[in-house]
Tab-separated table of C-alpha atoms and ligand atoms in Angstrom:
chain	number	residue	atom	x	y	z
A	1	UNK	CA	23.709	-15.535	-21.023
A	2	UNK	CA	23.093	-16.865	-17.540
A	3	UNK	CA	19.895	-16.111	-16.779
A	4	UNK	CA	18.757	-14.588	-12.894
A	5	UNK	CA	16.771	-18.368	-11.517
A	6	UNK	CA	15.395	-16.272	-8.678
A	7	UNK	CA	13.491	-14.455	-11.150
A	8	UNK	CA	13.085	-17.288	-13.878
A	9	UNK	CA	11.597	-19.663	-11.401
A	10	UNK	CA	9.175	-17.072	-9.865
A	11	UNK	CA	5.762	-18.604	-9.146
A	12	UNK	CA	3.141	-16.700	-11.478
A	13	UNK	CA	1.373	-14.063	-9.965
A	14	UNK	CA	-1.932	-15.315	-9.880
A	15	UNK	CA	-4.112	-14.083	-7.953
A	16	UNK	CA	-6.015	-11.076	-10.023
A	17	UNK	CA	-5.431	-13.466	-13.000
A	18	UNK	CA	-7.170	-16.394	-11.157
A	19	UNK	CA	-10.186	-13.607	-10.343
A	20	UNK	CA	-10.270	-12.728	-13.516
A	21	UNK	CA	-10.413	-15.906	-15.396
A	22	UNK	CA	-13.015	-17.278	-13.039
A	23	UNK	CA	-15.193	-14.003	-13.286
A	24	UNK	CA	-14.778	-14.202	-17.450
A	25	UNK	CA	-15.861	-18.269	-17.250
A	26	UNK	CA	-18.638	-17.659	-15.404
A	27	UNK	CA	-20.012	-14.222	-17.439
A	28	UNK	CA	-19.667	-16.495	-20.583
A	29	UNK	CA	-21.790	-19.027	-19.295
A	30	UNK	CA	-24.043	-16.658	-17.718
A	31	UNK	CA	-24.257	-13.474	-19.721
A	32	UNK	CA	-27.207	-11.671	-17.718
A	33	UNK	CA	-25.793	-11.972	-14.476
A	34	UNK	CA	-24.716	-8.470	-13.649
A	35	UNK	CA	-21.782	-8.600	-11.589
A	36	UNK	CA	-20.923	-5.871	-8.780
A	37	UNK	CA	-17.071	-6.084	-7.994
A	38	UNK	CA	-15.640	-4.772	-4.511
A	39	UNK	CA	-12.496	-6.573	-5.553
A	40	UNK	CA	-11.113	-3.404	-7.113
A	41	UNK	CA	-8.022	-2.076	-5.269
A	42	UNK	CA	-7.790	1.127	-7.823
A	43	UNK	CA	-9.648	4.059	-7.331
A	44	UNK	CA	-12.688	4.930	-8.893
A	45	UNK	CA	-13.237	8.760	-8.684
A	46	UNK	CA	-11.722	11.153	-11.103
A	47	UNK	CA	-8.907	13.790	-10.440
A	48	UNK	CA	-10.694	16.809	-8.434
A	49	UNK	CA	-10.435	20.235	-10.291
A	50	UNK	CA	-7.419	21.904	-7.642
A	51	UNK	CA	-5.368	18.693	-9.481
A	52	UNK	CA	-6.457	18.759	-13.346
A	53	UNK	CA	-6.139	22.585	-13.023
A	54	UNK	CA	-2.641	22.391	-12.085
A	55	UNK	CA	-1.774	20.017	-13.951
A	56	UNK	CA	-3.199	21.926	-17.580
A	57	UNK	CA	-1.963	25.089	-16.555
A	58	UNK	CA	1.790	23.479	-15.955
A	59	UNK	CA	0.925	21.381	-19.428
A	60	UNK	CA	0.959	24.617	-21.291
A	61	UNK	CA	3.743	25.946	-19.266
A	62	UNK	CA	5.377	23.454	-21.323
A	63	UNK	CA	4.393	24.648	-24.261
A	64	UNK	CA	6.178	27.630	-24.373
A	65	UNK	CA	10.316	28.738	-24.543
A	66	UNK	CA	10.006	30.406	-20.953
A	67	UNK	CA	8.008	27.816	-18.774
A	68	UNK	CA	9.879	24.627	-21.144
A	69	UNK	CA	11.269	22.139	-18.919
A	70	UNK	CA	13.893	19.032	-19.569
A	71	UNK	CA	14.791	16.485	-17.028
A	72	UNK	CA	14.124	17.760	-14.047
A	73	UNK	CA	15.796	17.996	-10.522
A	74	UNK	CA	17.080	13.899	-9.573
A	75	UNK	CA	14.861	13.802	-6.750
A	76	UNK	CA	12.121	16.125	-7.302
A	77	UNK	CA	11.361	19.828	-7.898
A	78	UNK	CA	11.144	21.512	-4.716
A	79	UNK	CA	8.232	23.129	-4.605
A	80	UNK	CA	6.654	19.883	-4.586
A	81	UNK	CA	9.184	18.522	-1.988
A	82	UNK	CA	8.039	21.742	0.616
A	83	UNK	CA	4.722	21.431	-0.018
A	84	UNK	CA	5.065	17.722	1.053
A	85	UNK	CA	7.077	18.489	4.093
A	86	UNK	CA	5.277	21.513	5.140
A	87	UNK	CA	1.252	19.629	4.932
A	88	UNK	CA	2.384	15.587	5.854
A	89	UNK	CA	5.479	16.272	8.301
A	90	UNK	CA	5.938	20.377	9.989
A	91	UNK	CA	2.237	20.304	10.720
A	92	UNK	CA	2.371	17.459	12.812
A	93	UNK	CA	5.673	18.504	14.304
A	94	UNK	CA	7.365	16.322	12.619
A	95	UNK	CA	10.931	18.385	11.034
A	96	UNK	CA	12.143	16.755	7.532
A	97	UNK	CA	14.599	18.091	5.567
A	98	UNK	CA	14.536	18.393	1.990
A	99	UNK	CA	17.193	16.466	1.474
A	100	UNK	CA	15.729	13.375	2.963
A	101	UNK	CA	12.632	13.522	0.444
A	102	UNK	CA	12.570	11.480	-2.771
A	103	UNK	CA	10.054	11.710	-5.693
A	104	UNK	CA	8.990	9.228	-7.455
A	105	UNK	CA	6.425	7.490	-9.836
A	106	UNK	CA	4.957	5.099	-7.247
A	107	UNK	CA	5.293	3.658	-4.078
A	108	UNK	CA	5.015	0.175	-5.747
A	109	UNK	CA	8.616	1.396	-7.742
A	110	UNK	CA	10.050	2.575	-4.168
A	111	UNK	CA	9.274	-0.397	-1.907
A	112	UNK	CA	9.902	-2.483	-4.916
A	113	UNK	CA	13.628	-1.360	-5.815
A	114	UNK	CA	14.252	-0.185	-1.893
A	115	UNK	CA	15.394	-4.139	-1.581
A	116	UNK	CA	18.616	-3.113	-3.282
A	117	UNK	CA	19.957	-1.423	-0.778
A	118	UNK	CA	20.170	-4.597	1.399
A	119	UNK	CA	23.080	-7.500	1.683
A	120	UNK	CA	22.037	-10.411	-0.590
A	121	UNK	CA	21.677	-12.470	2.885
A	122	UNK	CA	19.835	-9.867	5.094
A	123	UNK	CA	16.970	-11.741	6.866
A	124	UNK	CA	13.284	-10.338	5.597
A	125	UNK	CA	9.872	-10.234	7.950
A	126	UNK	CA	6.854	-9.135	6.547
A	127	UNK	CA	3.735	-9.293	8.154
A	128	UNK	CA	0.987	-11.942	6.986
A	129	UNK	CA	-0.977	-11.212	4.861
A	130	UNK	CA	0.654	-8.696	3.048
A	131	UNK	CA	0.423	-6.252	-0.177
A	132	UNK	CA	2.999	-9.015	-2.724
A	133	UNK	CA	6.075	-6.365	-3.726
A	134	UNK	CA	7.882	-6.788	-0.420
A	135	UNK	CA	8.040	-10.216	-1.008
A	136	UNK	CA	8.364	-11.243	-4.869
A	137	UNK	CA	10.969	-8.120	-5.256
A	138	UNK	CA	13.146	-9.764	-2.411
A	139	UNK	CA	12.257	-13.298	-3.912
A	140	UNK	CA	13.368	-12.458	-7.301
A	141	UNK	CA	16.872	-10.823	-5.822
A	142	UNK	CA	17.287	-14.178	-4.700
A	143	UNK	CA	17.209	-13.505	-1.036
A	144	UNK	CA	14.030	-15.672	0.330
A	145	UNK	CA	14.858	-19.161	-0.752
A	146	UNK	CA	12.585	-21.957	-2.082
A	147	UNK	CA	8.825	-21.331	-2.431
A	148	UNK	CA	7.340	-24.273	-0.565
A	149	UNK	CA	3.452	-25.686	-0.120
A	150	UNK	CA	3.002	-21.426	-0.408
A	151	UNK	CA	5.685	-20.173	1.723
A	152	UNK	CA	8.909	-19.009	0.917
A	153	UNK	CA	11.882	-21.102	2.930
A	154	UNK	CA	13.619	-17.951	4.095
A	155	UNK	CA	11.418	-15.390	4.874
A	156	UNK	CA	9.955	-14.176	8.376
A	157	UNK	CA	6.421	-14.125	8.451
A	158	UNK	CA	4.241	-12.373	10.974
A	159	UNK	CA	0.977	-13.759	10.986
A	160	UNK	CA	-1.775	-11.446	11.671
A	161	UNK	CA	-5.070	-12.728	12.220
A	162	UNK	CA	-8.377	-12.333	14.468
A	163	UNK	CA	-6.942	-14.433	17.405
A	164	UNK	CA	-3.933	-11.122	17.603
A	165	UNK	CA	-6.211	-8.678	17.042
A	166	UNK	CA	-4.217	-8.314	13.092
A	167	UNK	CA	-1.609	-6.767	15.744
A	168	UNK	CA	1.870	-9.253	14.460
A	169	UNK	CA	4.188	-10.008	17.082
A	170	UNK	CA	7.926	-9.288	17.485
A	171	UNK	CA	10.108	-11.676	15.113
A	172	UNK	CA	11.236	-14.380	17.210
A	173	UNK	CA	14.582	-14.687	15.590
A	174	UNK	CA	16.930	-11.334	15.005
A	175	UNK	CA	15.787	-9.956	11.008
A	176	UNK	CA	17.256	-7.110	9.478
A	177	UNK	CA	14.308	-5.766	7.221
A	178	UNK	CA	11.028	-5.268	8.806
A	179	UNK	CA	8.163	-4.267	6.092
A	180	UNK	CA	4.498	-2.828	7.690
A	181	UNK	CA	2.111	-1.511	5.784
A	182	UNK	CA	-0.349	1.080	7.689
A	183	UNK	CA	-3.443	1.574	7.256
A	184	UNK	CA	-2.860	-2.722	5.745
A	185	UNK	CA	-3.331	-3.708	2.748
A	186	UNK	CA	-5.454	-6.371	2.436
A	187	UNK	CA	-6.523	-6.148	6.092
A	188	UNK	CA	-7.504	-2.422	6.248
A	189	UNK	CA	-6.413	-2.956	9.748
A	190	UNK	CA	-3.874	-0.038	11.489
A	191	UNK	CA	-1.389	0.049	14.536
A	192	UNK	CA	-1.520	2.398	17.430
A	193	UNK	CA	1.188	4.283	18.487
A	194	UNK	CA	1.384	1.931	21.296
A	195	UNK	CA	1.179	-0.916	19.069
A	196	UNK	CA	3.869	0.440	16.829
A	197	UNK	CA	6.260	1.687	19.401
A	198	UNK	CA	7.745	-2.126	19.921
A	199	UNK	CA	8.586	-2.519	16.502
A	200	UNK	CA	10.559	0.935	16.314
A	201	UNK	CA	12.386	-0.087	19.737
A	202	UNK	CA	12.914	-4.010	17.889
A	203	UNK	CA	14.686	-2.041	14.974
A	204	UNK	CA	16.834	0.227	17.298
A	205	UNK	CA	18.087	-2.520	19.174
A	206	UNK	CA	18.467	-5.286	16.669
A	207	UNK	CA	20.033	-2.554	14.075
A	208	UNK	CA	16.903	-3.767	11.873
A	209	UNK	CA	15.225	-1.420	9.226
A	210	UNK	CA	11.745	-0.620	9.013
A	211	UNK	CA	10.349	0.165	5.350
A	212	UNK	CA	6.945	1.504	6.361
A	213	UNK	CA	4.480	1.659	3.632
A	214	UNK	CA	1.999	4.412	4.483
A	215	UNK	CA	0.099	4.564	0.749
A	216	UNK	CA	-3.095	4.467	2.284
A	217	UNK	CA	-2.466	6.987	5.526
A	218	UNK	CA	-4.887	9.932	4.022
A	219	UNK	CA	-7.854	8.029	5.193
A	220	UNK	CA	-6.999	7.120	8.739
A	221	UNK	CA	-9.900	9.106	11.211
A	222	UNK	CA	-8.928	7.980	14.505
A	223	UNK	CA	-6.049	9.879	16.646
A	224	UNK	CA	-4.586	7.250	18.447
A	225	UNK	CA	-3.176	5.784	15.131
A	226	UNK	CA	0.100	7.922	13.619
A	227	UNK	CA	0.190	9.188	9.905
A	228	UNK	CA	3.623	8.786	9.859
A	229	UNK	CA	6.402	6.258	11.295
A	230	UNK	CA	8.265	9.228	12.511
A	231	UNK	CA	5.883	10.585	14.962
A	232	UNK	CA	7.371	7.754	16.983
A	233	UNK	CA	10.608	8.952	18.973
A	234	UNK	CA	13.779	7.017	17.232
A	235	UNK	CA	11.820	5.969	14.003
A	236	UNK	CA	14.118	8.462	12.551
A	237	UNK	CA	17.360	6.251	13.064
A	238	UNK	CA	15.418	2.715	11.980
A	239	UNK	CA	12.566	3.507	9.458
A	240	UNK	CA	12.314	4.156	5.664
A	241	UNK	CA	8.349	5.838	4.611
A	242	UNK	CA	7.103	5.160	1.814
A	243	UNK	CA	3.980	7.586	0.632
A	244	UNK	CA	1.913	7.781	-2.303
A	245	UNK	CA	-0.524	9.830	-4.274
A	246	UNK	CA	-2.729	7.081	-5.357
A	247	UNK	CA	-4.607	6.686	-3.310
A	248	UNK	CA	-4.570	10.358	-1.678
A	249	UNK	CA	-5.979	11.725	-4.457
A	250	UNK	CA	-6.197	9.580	-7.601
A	251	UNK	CA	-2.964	9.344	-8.632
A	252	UNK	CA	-2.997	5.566	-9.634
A	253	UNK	CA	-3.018	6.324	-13.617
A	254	UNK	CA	-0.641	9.597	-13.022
A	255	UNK	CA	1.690	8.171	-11.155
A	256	UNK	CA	3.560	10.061	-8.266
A	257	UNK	CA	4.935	9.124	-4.913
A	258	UNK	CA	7.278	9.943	-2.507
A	259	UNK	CA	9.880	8.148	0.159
A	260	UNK	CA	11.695	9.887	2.861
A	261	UNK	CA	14.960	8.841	4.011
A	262	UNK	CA	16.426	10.166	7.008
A	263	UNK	CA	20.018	11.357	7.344
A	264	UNK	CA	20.391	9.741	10.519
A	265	UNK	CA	19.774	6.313	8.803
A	266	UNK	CA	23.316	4.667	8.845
A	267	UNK	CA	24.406	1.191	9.105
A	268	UNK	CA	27.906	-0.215	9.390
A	269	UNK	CA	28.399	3.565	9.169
A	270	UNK	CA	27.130	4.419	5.577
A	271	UNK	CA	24.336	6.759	4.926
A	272	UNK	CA	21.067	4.882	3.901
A	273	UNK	CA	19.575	8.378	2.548
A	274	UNK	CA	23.089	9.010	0.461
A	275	UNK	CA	23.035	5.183	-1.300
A	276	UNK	CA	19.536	5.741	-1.803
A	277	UNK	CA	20.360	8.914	-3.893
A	278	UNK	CA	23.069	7.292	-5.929
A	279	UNK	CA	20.603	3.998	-6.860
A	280	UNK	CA	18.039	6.559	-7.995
A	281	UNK	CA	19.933	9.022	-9.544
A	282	UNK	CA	21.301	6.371	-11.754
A	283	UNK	CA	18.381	4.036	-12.737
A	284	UNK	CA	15.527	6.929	-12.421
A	285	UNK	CA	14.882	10.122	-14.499
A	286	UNK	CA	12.359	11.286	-12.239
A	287	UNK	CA	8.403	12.397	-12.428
A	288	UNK	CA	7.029	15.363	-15.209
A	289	UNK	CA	6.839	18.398	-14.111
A	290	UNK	CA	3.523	18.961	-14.542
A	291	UNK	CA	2.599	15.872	-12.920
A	292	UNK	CA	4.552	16.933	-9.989
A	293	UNK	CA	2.476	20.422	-10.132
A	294	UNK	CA	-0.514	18.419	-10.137
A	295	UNK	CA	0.792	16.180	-6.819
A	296	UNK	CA	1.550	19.651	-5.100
A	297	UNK	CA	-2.051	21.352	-5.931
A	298	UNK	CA	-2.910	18.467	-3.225
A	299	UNK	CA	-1.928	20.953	-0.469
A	300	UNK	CA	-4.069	23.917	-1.269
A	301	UNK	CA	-6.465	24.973	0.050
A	302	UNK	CA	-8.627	23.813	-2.426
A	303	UNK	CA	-7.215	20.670	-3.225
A	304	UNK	CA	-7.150	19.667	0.327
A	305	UNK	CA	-10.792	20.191	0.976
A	306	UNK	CA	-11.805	18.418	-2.544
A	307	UNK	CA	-9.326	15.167	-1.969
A	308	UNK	CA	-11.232	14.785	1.490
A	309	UNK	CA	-14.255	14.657	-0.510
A	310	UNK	CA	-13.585	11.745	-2.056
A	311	UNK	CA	-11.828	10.184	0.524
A	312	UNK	CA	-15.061	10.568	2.349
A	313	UNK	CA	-16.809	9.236	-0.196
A	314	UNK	CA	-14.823	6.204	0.200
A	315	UNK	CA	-14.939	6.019	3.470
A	316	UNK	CA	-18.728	5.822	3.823
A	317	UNK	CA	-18.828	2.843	1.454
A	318	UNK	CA	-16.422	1.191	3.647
A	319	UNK	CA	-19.153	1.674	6.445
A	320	UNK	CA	-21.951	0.670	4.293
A	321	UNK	CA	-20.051	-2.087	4.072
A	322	UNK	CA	-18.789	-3.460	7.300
A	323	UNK	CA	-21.924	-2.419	8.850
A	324	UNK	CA	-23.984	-3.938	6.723
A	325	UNK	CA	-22.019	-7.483	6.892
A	326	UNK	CA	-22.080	-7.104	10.889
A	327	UNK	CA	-25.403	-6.703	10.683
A	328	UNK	CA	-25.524	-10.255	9.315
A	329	UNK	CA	-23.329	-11.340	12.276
A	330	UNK	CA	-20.119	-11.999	9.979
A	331	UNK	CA	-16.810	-10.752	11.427
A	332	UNK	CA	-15.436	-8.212	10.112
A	333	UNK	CA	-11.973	-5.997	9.957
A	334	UNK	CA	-10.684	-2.632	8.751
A	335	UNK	CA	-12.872	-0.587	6.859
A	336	UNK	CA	-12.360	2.325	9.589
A	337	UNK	CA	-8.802	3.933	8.441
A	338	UNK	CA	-8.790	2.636	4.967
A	339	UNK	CA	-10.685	1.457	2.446
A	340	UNK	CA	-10.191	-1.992	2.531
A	341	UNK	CA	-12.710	-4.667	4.804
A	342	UNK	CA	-11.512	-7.868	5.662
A	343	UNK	CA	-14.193	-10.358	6.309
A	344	UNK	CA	-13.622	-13.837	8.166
A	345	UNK	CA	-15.199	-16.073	5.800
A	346	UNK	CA	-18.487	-18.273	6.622
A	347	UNK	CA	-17.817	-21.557	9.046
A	348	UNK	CA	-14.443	-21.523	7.971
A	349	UNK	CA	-15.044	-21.705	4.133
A	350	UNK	CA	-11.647	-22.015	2.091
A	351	UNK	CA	-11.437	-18.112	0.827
A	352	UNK	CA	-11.438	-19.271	-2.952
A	353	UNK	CA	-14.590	-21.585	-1.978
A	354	UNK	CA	-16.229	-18.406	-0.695
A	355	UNK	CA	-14.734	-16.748	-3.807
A	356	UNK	CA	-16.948	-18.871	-5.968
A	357	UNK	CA	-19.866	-18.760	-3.774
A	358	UNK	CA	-20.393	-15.263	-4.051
A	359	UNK	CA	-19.931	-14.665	-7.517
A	360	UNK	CA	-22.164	-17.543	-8.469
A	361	UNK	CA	-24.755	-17.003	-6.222
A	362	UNK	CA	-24.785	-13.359	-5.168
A	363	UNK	CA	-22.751	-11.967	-8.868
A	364	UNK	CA	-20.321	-9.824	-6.731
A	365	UNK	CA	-16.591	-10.540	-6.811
A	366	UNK	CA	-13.854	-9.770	-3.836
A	367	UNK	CA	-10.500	-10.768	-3.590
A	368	UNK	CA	-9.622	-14.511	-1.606
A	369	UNK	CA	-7.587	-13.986	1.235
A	370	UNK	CA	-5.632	-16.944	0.543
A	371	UNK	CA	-3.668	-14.858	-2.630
A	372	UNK	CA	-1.775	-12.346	0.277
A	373	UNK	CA	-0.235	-15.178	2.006
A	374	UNK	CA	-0.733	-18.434	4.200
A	375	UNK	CA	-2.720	-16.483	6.639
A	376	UNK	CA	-5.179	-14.932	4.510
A	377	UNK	CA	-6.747	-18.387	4.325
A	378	UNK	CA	-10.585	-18.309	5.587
A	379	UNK	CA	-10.249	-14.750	5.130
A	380	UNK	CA	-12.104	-12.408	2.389
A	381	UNK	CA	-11.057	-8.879	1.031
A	382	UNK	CA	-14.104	-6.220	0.109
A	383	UNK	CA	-12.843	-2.829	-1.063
A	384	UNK	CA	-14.523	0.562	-0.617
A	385	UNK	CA	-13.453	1.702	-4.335
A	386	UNK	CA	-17.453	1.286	-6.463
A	387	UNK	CA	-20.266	3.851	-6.595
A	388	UNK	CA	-22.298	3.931	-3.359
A	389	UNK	CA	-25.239	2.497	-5.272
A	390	UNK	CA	-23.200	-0.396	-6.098
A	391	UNK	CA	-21.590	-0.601	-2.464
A	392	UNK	CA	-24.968	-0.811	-0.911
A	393	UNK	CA	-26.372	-3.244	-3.490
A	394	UNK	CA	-23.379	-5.427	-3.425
A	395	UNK	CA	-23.739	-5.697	0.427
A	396	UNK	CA	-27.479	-6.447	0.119
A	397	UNK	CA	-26.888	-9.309	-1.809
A	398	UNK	CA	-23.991	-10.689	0.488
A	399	UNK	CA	-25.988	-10.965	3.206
A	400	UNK	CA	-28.904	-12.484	1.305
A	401	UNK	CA	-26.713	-15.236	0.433
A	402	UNK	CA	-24.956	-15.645	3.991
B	501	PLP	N1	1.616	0.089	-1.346
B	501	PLP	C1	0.473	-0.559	-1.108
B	501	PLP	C2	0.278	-1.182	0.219
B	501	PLP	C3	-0.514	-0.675	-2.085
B	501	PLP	O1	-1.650	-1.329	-1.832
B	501	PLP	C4	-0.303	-0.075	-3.346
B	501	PLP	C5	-1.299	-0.164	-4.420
B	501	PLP	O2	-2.292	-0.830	-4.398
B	501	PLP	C6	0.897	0.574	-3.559
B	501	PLP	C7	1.841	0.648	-2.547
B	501	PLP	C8	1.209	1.147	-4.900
B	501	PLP	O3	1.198	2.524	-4.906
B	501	PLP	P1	1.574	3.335	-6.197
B	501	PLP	O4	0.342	3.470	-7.040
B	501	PLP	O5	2.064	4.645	-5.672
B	501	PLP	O6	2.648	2.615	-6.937
């Protein structure tokens, strides 16, 4: 057998194995040191009542020869499909059909396998630094070239950084795949519409497609900044979303997500949303039904008012925390539409320096910034997902050590 070298020669992921090595070397050698971690990227809070209720009630269902379900509809049941359209899209006057929705187990799956609908030579950008699937599932399809001193030889990268504001500039050369993620992961920074806008008019005119990643859009708070792609005029014709329960409403171990694709999405006159639904209805069997009841108890009433709860909860750590570290004068990022703070690291320290610093000196453990690309480097990720208690401690002994 010959074997797929794009994949074969992959470098290792090693970031969160790096993190955790380092965190298990130094807990061995220093068994009473009781470490706080605001590295986590999973959430932490369990499933609110609206969602386990659902969920056991269609668990029975199940259970019995009337409410028995096999494989169900390719792309979704659609009750869960109109309950997504009618709470994340017709309420913001935004009009998606069903049609155009696609359920899934993850986002991570979607913009993972999404790469498959491109040529083997279409020309990638991805901002810098950036959440790893857009690039290692277009590395391992062979389409970025050789990975070189931490940079693949192919690939467009759009730094984004203090000195832009973590806004990323047009590509300077003409790319066909354009992947933001908004609110970012790592950066917890967001886009305006204003800031957006060029990137929608870059695809239109360069015949470019946009996958935008929008897992984290439930805990944007400010107006200016759009929960979806497709409040922009024309994103319709140039942008794939990509949206997620996981972090909505503590999905990560449950596992549902969703990606619209809009009819009008053609190139060299074939229908992006009808490929799409022939590559899923052939390698995917779709989500459970009752975890698909469980997704749509998100848009009661109830469920509604108890996910903002913890997305509140969230939230406030993530002020606890970039207050607390401006406080100390560090610069901080983010932390206001997501859950993620990116801190500039201390007089320029190398981010797995600072890495080392803080776990050995202050026991609390974040993520380097170097590990999401070149331009992470002097750069520091703190997450919003721990107990308040812990939040608030961790933070106090940050700034002791700073
Ligand atoms: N997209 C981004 C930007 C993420 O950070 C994550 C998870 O951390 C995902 C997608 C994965 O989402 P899911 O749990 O739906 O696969």
């Amino acid at each position: 057998m010959k074997l797929n070298t794009s994949l074969s020669t992959m470098p290792a992921g090693y970031l969160f194995a790096e993190v955790a090595k380092r965190i298990k070397e130094y807990s061995a050698s220093n068994p009473d040191a009781a470490i706080l971690r605001l590295g986590i990227g999973d959430v932490t809070l369990p499933l609110v009542s609206a969602i386990t209720d659902a969920f056991t009630i269609a668990v029975q269902e199940m259970g019995t020869p009337a409410g028995f379900r096999g494989y169900g509809p390719d792309f979704g049941y659609d009750f869960l499909i109109d309950a997504i359209i009618a709470g994340d899209y017709t309420a913001r006057g935004v009009e998606i059909n069903r049609d155009e929705v696609f359920i899934s187990d993850g986002a991570k799956s979607d913009v993972g396998n999404l790469q498959e609908l491109f040529a083997w030579d279409a020309k990638i950008a991805v901002t810098d630094p950036v959440y790893p699937v857009y690039v290692d599932s277009n590395a391992m399809a062979g389409r970025l070239g050789q990975y070189v001193d931490g940079k693949w030889t192919n690939l467009c990268y759009l730094p984004c950084n203090a000195e832009n504001g973590f806004v990323p500039a047009l590509p300077k050369e003409k790319v066909d795949v354009i992947y933001l993620c908004y609110p970012n992961n790592p950066t917890g920074t967001v886009l305006t519409r204003d800031q957006l806008k060029p990137f929608v008019d870059y695809a239109l005119e360069n015949d470019a497609l946009i996958i935008y990643d929008a897992a984290y859009k439930a805990f944007i708070t400010e107006k200016d900044v759009p929960l979806s792609i497709y409040e922009l005029p024309g994103a319709k014709k140039c942008a794939i979303e990509c949206c997620s329960f996981s972090k909505t409403a503590g999905f990560t171990g449950t596992r549902c997500a969703y990606t619209v694709v809009p009819k009008e999405l053609e190139y060299d006159g074939v229908s992006l949303n009808r490929i799409w639904g022939r590559r899923q209805a052939t390698k995917f069997n779709g989500v459970s039904y009752p975890v698909q009841r469980a997704a749509a108890a998100v848009y009661t009433e109830e469920g509604q008012k108890q996910i903002q709860e913890s997305i509140a909860y969230y939230l406030e750590n993530a002020r606890i925390i970039r207050e607390g570290l401006v406080k100390a004068g560090v610069q901080v990022f983010g932390g206001v539409n997501a859950p993620y703070i990116w801190m500039k690291t201390p007089d320029d320290m190398k981010s797995w320096d600072f890495f080392d610093l803080l776990l050995k000196k202050a026991h609390v453990v974040g993520t380097p910034g170097e590990g999401f690309g070149p331009s992470g480097e002097g750069y520091f990720r703190l997450t919003a997902f721990n107990t308040k208690e812990n939040t608030q401690a961790a933070v106090e002994r940050i700034v002791q050590i700073l």
